[in-house]
């Protein structure tokens, strides 16, 4: 479960995806699947929550990692890359921030 805290011993990714309404649920499903089957197995993964906007045009991934290094290491994982490419194809844009 995601915990919002002022502790500085973790990093939080907030990634806002812009999508067409017909792709919103597809993207949510893809991100949930990626989290359940891939991300949560990565070293340093703590939690994630996927949120969708009421108007159907945004999906937000709020994920917590033990460290910046742990988060950056997932970029080198080919299995993670497959999920992220699929997400990028469903979104019209995305804005990840740590």
CSV table of N, CA and C in Angstrom, one decimal:
chain,number,residue,atom,x,y,z
A,1,UNK,N,0.8,-1.2,0.0
A,1,UNK,CA,0.0,0.0,0.0
A,1,UNK,C,0.9,1.2,0.0
A,2,UNK,N,0.5,2.2,-0.8
A,2,UNK,CA,1.2,3.5,-0.9
A,2,UNK,C,1.1,4.3,0.4
A,3,UNK,N,2.2,4.8,0.9
A,3,UNK,CA,2.2,5.6,2.1
A,3,UNK,C,2.7,7.0,1.8
A,4,UNK,N,2.0,8.1,2.1
A,4,UNK,CA,2.5,9.4,1.9
A,4,UNK,C,3.2,9.8,3.2
A,5,UNK,N,4.5,10.2,3.1
A,5,UNK,CA,5.2,10.5,4.3
A,5,UNK,C,6.2,11.6,4.0
A,6,UNK,N,6.7,12.3,5.1
A,6,UNK,CA,7.7,13.3,4.9
A,6,UNK,C,9.1,12.7,5.0
A,7,UNK,N,9.2,11.4,5.3
A,7,UNK,CA,10.5,10.7,5.4
A,7,UNK,C,11.3,10.9,4.1
A,8,UNK,N,12.6,11.0,4.2
A,8,UNK,CA,13.4,11.2,3.0
A,8,UNK,C,14.1,9.9,2.6
A,9,UNK,N,13.7,8.8,3.1
A,9,UNK,CA,14.4,7.6,2.8
A,9,UNK,C,13.8,6.8,1.7
A,10,UNK,N,13.0,7.5,0.9
A,10,UNK,CA,12.4,6.8,-0.3
A,10,UNK,C,12.2,7.9,-1.4
A,11,UNK,N,12.0,7.5,-2.6
A,11,UNK,CA,11.7,8.4,-3.7
A,11,UNK,C,10.3,8.0,-4.2
A,12,UNK,N,9.6,9.1,-4.7
A,12,UNK,CA,8.3,8.9,-5.3
A,12,UNK,C,8.3,9.3,-6.7
A,13,UNK,N,7.8,8.4,-7.6
A,13,UNK,CA,7.6,8.7,-9.0
A,13,UNK,C,6.1,9.1,-9.1
A,14,UNK,N,5.9,10.3,-9.8
A,14,UNK,CA,4.6,10.7,-10.2
A,14,UNK,C,4.6,10.8,-11.7
A,15,UNK,N,3.9,9.9,-12.4
A,15,UNK,CA,3.9,10.0,-13.9
A,15,UNK,C,2.5,10.2,-14.3
A,16,UNK,N,2.3,11.3,-15.0
A,16,UNK,CA,1.0,11.7,-15.5
A,16,UNK,C,0.9,11.4,-17.0
A,17,UNK,N,0.1,10.5,-17.4
A,17,UNK,CA,-0.1,10.1,-18.8
A,17,UNK,C,-1.4,10.9,-19.3
A,18,UNK,N,-1.3,11.4,-20.5
A,18,UNK,CA,-2.4,12.0,-21.2
A,18,UNK,C,-2.9,10.9,-22.2
A,19,UNK,N,-4.2,10.6,-22.2
A,19,UNK,CA,-4.7,9.6,-23.1
A,19,UNK,C,-6.0,10.1,-23.7
A,20,UNK,N,-6.4,9.4,-24.8
A,20,UNK,CA,-7.8,9.6,-25.3
A,20,UNK,C,-8.7,8.8,-24.4
A,21,UNK,N,-9.9,9.2,-24.2
A,21,UNK,CA,-10.8,8.5,-23.3
A,21,UNK,C,-11.0,7.0,-23.6
A,22,UNK,N,-10.9,6.7,-24.9
A,22,UNK,CA,-11.1,5.2,-25.3
A,22,UNK,C,-9.9,4.4,-24.9
A,23,UNK,N,-8.7,5.0,-24.6
A,23,UNK,CA,-7.5,4.3,-24.2
A,23,UNK,C,-7.3,4.4,-22.7
A,24,UNK,N,-8.0,5.1,-21.9
A,24,UNK,CA,-7.8,5.3,-20.5
A,24,UNK,C,-7.8,3.9,-19.8
A,25,UNK,N,-8.8,3.2,-19.9
A,25,UNK,CA,-8.9,1.9,-19.2
A,25,UNK,C,-7.9,0.9,-19.6
A,26,UNK,N,-7.5,0.9,-20.9
A,26,UNK,CA,-6.5,0.0,-21.5
A,26,UNK,C,-5.2,0.4,-20.8
A,27,UNK,N,-4.9,1.7,-20.6
A,27,UNK,CA,-3.6,2.1,-20.0
A,27,UNK,C,-3.6,1.7,-18.5
A,28,UNK,N,-4.7,1.9,-17.8
A,28,UNK,CA,-4.8,1.5,-16.4
A,28,UNK,C,-4.6,0.0,-16.3
A,29,UNK,N,-5.2,-0.8,-17.1
A,29,UNK,CA,-5.0,-2.2,-17.1
A,29,UNK,C,-3.6,-2.6,-17.3
A,30,UNK,N,-2.9,-2.0,-18.3
A,30,UNK,CA,-1.6,-2.3,-18.6
A,30,UNK,C,-0.6,-1.9,-17.5
A,31,UNK,N,-0.8,-0.8,-16.8
A,31,UNK,CA,0.0,-0.4,-15.7
A,31,UNK,C,-0.2,-1.2,-14.5
A,32,UNK,N,-1.4,-1.6,-14.3
A,32,UNK,CA,-1.7,-2.6,-13.1
A,32,UNK,C,-1.0,-3.9,-13.4
A,33,UNK,N,-1.1,-4.4,-14.6
A,33,UNK,CA,-0.5,-5.7,-14.9
A,33,UNK,C,1.0,-5.6,-14.8
A,34,UNK,N,1.6,-4.5,-15.3
A,34,UNK,CA,3.1,-4.3,-15.2
A,34,UNK,C,3.5,-4.2,-13.8
A,35,UNK,N,2.7,-3.6,-12.9
A,35,UNK,CA,3.0,-3.4,-11.5
A,35,UNK,C,3.0,-4.8,-10.8
A,36,UNK,N,1.9,-5.5,-11.1
A,36,UNK,CA,1.7,-6.8,-10.4
A,36,UNK,C,2.7,-7.9,-10.9
A,37,UNK,N,3.0,-7.9,-12.1
A,37,UNK,CA,3.9,-9.0,-12.7
A,37,UNK,C,5.3,-8.7,-12.8
A,38,UNK,N,5.7,-7.4,-12.9
A,38,UNK,CA,7.1,-7.0,-13.2
A,38,UNK,C,7.6,-6.0,-12.1
A,39,UNK,N,7.0,-4.9,-12.0
A,39,UNK,CA,7.6,-3.8,-11.1
A,39,UNK,C,7.8,-4.3,-9.7
A,40,UNK,N,6.8,-4.9,-9.1
A,40,UNK,CA,6.9,-5.3,-7.7
A,40,UNK,C,8.0,-6.3,-7.4
A,41,UNK,N,8.5,-6.9,-8.5
A,41,UNK,CA,9.6,-7.9,-8.3
A,41,UNK,C,11.0,-7.2,-8.4
A,42,UNK,N,11.0,-6.0,-8.7
A,42,UNK,CA,12.3,-5.3,-8.9
A,42,UNK,C,12.9,-4.8,-7.5
A,43,UNK,N,14.2,-4.9,-7.4
A,43,UNK,CA,14.8,-4.4,-6.2
A,43,UNK,C,14.4,-3.0,-5.9
A,44,UNK,N,14.0,-2.7,-4.7
A,44,UNK,CA,13.7,-1.4,-4.2
A,44,UNK,C,12.3,-0.9,-4.4
A,45,UNK,N,11.5,-1.7,-5.1
A,45,UNK,CA,10.1,-1.4,-5.3
A,45,UNK,C,9.4,-1.4,-3.9
A,46,UNK,N,8.6,-0.4,-3.6
A,46,UNK,CA,7.9,-0.3,-2.4
A,46,UNK,C,6.4,-0.4,-2.6
A,47,UNK,N,5.8,0.4,-3.5
A,47,UNK,CA,4.4,0.4,-3.7
A,47,UNK,C,4.1,1.2,-4.9
A,48,UNK,N,2.8,1.1,-5.4
A,48,UNK,CA,2.3,1.9,-6.5
A,48,UNK,C,0.8,2.0,-6.4
A,49,UNK,N,0.3,3.1,-7.0
A,49,UNK,CA,-1.1,3.3,-7.1
A,49,UNK,C,-1.4,3.9,-8.4
A,50,UNK,N,-2.4,3.4,-9.1
A,50,UNK,CA,-2.7,3.9,-10.4
A,50,UNK,C,-4.1,4.6,-10.3
A,51,UNK,N,-4.2,5.8,-10.8
A,51,UNK,CA,-5.4,6.7,-10.7
A,51,UNK,C,-5.8,7.1,-12.1
A,52,UNK,N,-7.1,7.2,-12.3
A,52,UNK,CA,-7.6,7.7,-13.5
A,52,UNK,C,-8.5,8.9,-13.3
A,53,UNK,N,-8.5,9.8,-14.2
A,53,UNK,CA,-9.3,11.0,-14.1
A,53,UNK,C,-10.7,10.7,-14.5
A,54,UNK,N,-11.6,11.5,-13.9
A,54,UNK,CA,-13.1,11.4,-14.2
A,54,UNK,C,-13.4,11.7,-15.7
A,55,UNK,N,-12.6,12.6,-16.3
A,55,UNK,CA,-12.9,13.0,-17.6
A,55,UNK,C,-12.3,12.0,-18.7
A,56,UNK,N,-11.6,11.0,-18.2
A,56,UNK,CA,-11.0,10.0,-19.1
A,56,UNK,C,-9.8,10.4,-19.9
A,57,UNK,N,-9.2,11.5,-19.5
A,57,UNK,CA,-8.0,12.0,-20.3
A,57,UNK,C,-6.7,11.9,-19.6
A,58,UNK,N,-6.7,11.4,-18.4
A,58,UNK,CA,-5.4,11.3,-17.6
A,58,UNK,C,-5.4,10.0,-16.9
A,59,UNK,N,-4.1,9.5,-16.7
A,59,UNK,CA,-3.9,8.3,-15.8
A,59,UNK,C,-2.6,8.7,-15.1
A,60,UNK,N,-2.6,8.6,-13.8
A,60,UNK,CA,-1.4,8.9,-12.9
A,60,UNK,C,-0.9,7.7,-12.2
A,61,UNK,N,0.4,7.5,-12.4
A,61,UNK,CA,1.0,6.4,-11.7
A,61,UNK,C,1.8,7.0,-10.5
A,62,UNK,N,1.5,6.7,-9.3
A,62,UNK,CA,2.2,7.1,-8.1
A,62,UNK,C,2.9,5.9,-7.5
A,63,UNK,N,4.2,5.9,-7.7
A,63,UNK,CA,5.0,4.8,-7.2
A,63,UNK,C,6.1,5.2,-6.3
A,64,UNK,N,6.4,4.3,-5.3
A,64,UNK,CA,7.5,4.6,-4.4
A,64,UNK,C,8.6,3.6,-4.5
A,65,UNK,N,9.8,4.1,-4.4
A,65,UNK,CA,11.0,3.2,-4.5
A,65,UNK,C,11.9,3.5,-3.4
A,66,UNK,N,12.7,2.6,-3.0
A,66,UNK,CA,13.6,2.7,-1.9
A,66,UNK,C,14.6,3.8,-2.1
A,67,UNK,N,15.1,3.9,-3.4
A,67,UNK,CA,16.1,4.9,-3.7
A,67,UNK,C,16.0,5.3,-5.2
A,68,UNK,N,16.6,6.4,-5.5
A,68,UNK,CA,16.7,6.9,-6.9
A,68,UNK,C,17.5,5.8,-7.7
A,69,UNK,N,18.5,5.3,-7.2
A,69,UNK,CA,19.3,4.2,-7.9
A,69,UNK,C,18.4,3.0,-8.2
A,70,UNK,N,17.6,2.6,-7.3
A,70,UNK,CA,16.7,1.5,-7.6
A,70,UNK,C,15.7,1.8,-8.7
A,71,UNK,N,15.2,3.0,-8.6
A,71,UNK,CA,14.2,3.4,-9.7
A,71,UNK,C,15.0,3.5,-11.0
A,72,UNK,N,16.1,4.1,-11.1
A,72,UNK,CA,16.9,4.2,-12.3
A,72,UNK,C,17.3,2.9,-12.9
A,73,UNK,N,17.5,1.9,-12.0
A,73,UNK,CA,17.9,0.5,-12.5
A,73,UNK,C,16.8,-0.1,-13.3
A,74,UNK,N,15.6,0.2,-13.1
A,74,UNK,CA,14.5,-0.5,-13.8
A,74,UNK,C,14.6,-0.1,-15.3
A,75,UNK,N,15.2,1.0,-15.6
A,75,UNK,CA,15.3,1.5,-17.0
A,75,UNK,C,16.2,0.5,-17.8
A,76,UNK,N,17.0,-0.3,-17.2
A,76,UNK,CA,17.9,-1.2,-17.8
A,76,UNK,C,17.3,-2.6,-18.0
A,77,UNK,N,16.1,-2.8,-17.4
A,77,UNK,CA,15.4,-4.1,-17.4
A,77,UNK,C,14.6,-4.2,-18.7
A,78,UNK,N,14.9,-5.2,-19.6
A,78,UNK,CA,14.2,-5.4,-20.8
A,78,UNK,C,12.7,-5.7,-20.6
A,79,UNK,N,12.3,-6.4,-19.6
A,79,UNK,CA,10.9,-6.7,-19.3
A,79,UNK,C,10.2,-5.4,-18.9
A,80,UNK,N,10.8,-4.6,-18.2
A,80,UNK,CA,10.2,-3.3,-17.9
A,80,UNK,C,10.0,-2.4,-19.1
A,81,UNK,N,11.0,-2.5,-20.0
A,81,UNK,CA,11.0,-1.7,-21.2
A,81,UNK,C,9.8,-2.1,-22.1
A,82,UNK,N,9.5,-3.3,-22.2
A,82,UNK,CA,8.3,-3.8,-22.9
A,82,UNK,C,7.0,-3.1,-22.5
A,83,UNK,N,6.8,-3.1,-21.1
A,83,UNK,CA,5.6,-2.5,-20.6
A,83,UNK,C,5.6,-1.0,-20.8
A,84,UNK,N,6.8,-0.3,-20.7
A,84,UNK,CA,6.8,1.1,-20.8
A,84,UNK,C,6.6,1.5,-22.3
A,85,UNK,N,7.1,0.7,-23.2
A,85,UNK,CA,6.8,1.0,-24.7
A,85,UNK,C,5.3,0.9,-25.0
A,86,UNK,N,4.7,-0.1,-24.4
A,86,UNK,CA,3.3,-0.3,-24.6
A,86,UNK,C,2.5,0.8,-24.0
A,87,UNK,N,2.9,1.3,-22.8
A,87,UNK,CA,2.2,2.4,-22.2
A,87,UNK,C,2.4,3.7,-23.0
A,88,UNK,N,3.5,3.9,-23.6
A,88,UNK,CA,3.8,5.1,-24.4
A,88,UNK,C,3.0,5.1,-25.7
A,89,UNK,N,2.7,3.9,-26.2
A,89,UNK,CA,1.9,3.8,-27.4
A,89,UNK,C,0.4,4.1,-27.1
A,90,UNK,N,-0.1,3.9,-25.9
A,90,UNK,CA,-1.5,4.2,-25.6
A,90,UNK,C,-1.6,5.6,-25.2
A,91,UNK,N,-0.6,6.3,-24.7
A,91,UNK,CA,-0.7,7.7,-24.2
A,91,UNK,C,-0.3,8.6,-25.4
A,92,UNK,N,-0.9,9.8,-25.3
A,92,UNK,CA,-0.5,10.9,-26.3
A,92,UNK,C,0.7,11.6,-25.7
A,93,UNK,N,0.9,11.6,-24.4
A,93,UNK,CA,2.1,12.1,-23.7
A,93,UNK,C,2.2,11.6,-22.3
A,94,UNK,N,3.3,11.8,-21.7
A,94,UNK,CA,3.5,11.4,-20.3
A,94,UNK,C,4.6,12.2,-19.7
A,95,UNK,N,4.5,12.5,-18.4
A,95,UNK,CA,5.4,13.3,-17.7
A,95,UNK,C,5.8,12.7,-16.4
A,96,UNK,N,6.9,11.9,-16.4
A,96,UNK,CA,7.4,11.3,-15.2
A,96,UNK,C,8.3,12.3,-14.4
A,97,UNK,N,8.1,12.3,-13.1
A,97,UNK,CA,8.9,13.2,-12.2
A,97,UNK,C,9.1,12.4,-10.9
A,98,UNK,N,10.4,12.5,-10.4
A,98,UNK,CA,10.8,12.0,-9.1
A,98,UNK,C,10.7,13.1,-8.1
